Amino acid sequence: MEQLRPIQKRQREYQEQLLTELRDELAQRGITAVLIVDEKNRPALDVTDSRLRPRRVYVHLAFLWFYWGDQHDERVSCLRLLPAADRIEKAARDGWREGEQGELGIDLAKILDAHRS
């Protein structure tokens, strides 16, 4: 694993802490969730839905979200663990939406262009 700078290390530890707390809460509710490190070296939870399909839940620190896709209903604040676990539990019990998991990305160029116009 590459060496992380002190700030990145603290951010990573915070992400792992939030994901661990979420994992523990989901486990109490009977939802299978495993803490992993993905291929881009990001911590995530591998959460299995009611149809045994996995989806990764990540932490976005800039917005303080748990997110599991790129749709508006696929993110929730990580500031309140129990409501976040409620939303993720419901999504997992209902089954993840069909198709590939979207990647949440913020296009800073579009934000800058919007402010320039």
C-alpha atoms as one frame of an Amber mdcrd trajectory, in Angstrom:
protein
   0.000   0.000   0.000   1.299   3.435  -0.859   2.338   5.765   1.930  -0.364
   8.228   2.866   0.360  11.759   3.984  -0.758  12.600   7.548  -4.004  14.321
   6.457  -4.847  11.525   4.029  -4.086   8.990   6.740  -6.512  10.686   9.161
  -9.175  10.916   6.452  -8.737   7.232   5.653  -8.989   6.325   9.352 -12.200
   8.372   9.630 -13.690   6.672   6.557 -12.841   3.265   8.011 -14.338   4.235
  11.378 -17.613   5.382   9.765 -17.800   2.244   7.626 -17.062  -0.003  10.605
 -19.841   1.623  12.628 -22.220   1.243   9.683 -21.185  -2.391   9.183 -21.864
  -3.152  12.836 -25.293  -1.502  12.677 -26.217  -3.334   9.468 -25.050  -6.656
  10.956 -27.420  -6.158  13.893 -30.210  -5.820  11.326 -29.252  -9.023   9.509
 -27.621  -7.316   6.507 -24.334  -8.842   5.325 -21.635  -6.181   5.029 -17.874
  -6.726   4.794 -15.244  -4.004   5.148 -12.932  -4.091   2.111 -10.386  -2.011
   0.225 -11.333  -1.689  -3.449  -9.096  -1.764  -6.520  -8.595   2.029  -6.241
  -7.380   1.600  -2.636 -10.578   3.086  -1.150 -12.235   1.636   1.938 -15.786
   0.420   1.334 -18.438  -1.931   2.604 -19.433  -4.794   0.347 -23.167  -5.036
   1.144 -25.281  -7.932  -0.118 -28.909  -7.278  -1.052 -31.921  -9.596  -0.746
 -31.092 -11.141  -4.151 -27.501 -11.869  -3.047 -26.072  -9.107  -5.250 -23.207
  -7.077  -3.787 -22.950  -3.304  -3.927 -20.211  -1.185  -2.431 -20.972   1.562
   0.048 -18.372   4.327   0.219 -17.856   7.451   2.312 -17.617  10.820   0.567
 -15.912  13.034   3.143 -16.388  16.357   1.353 -20.172  15.972   1.521 -20.289
  13.612   4.536 -22.292  10.987   2.647 -22.489   7.247   2.551 -23.161   6.435
  -1.105 -23.754   3.265  -3.114 -24.307   4.695  -6.577 -24.617   7.903  -8.551
 -28.388   8.452  -8.231 -29.867  10.994  -5.802 -31.545   8.248  -3.779 -28.271
   6.324  -3.465 -26.651   8.556  -0.879 -27.389   9.526   2.677 -25.740  11.678
   5.317 -23.221   9.842   7.450 -23.695  12.345  10.296 -26.600  10.340  11.742
 -25.764   6.645  11.715 -29.181   5.146  12.510 -31.140   6.975   9.764 -28.302
   6.162   7.337 -28.465   2.484   8.287 -32.265   2.599   7.855 -31.908   3.852
   4.258 -29.172   1.397   3.334 -31.043  -1.491   4.971 -34.197  -0.624   3.000
 -32.248  -0.372  -0.263 -30.559  -3.736   0.379 -33.845  -5.447   1.373 -35.648
  -4.009  -1.675 -32.697  -4.996  -3.880 -30.118  -2.764  -5.506 -31.283  -1.094
  -8.694 -30.550  -2.981 -11.902 -27.354  -2.337 -13.815 -23.826  -1.475 -12.880
 -23.092   0.551  -9.788 -22.626   4.173 -10.806 -19.607   6.076  -9.582 -20.298
   9.285  -7.722 -18.133  12.003  -9.161 -18.029  15.728  -8.883 -17.063  17.527
 -12.092 -15.382  20.685 -10.830 -15.101  22.069 -14.367 -18.920  22.119 -14.671
 -19.210  23.883 -11.309 -16.665  26.519 -12.383 -18.431  26.994 -15.738 -21.756
  27.530 -13.947 -20.243  30.279 -11.806 -18.640  31.973 -14.808 -21.919  32.304
 -16.735
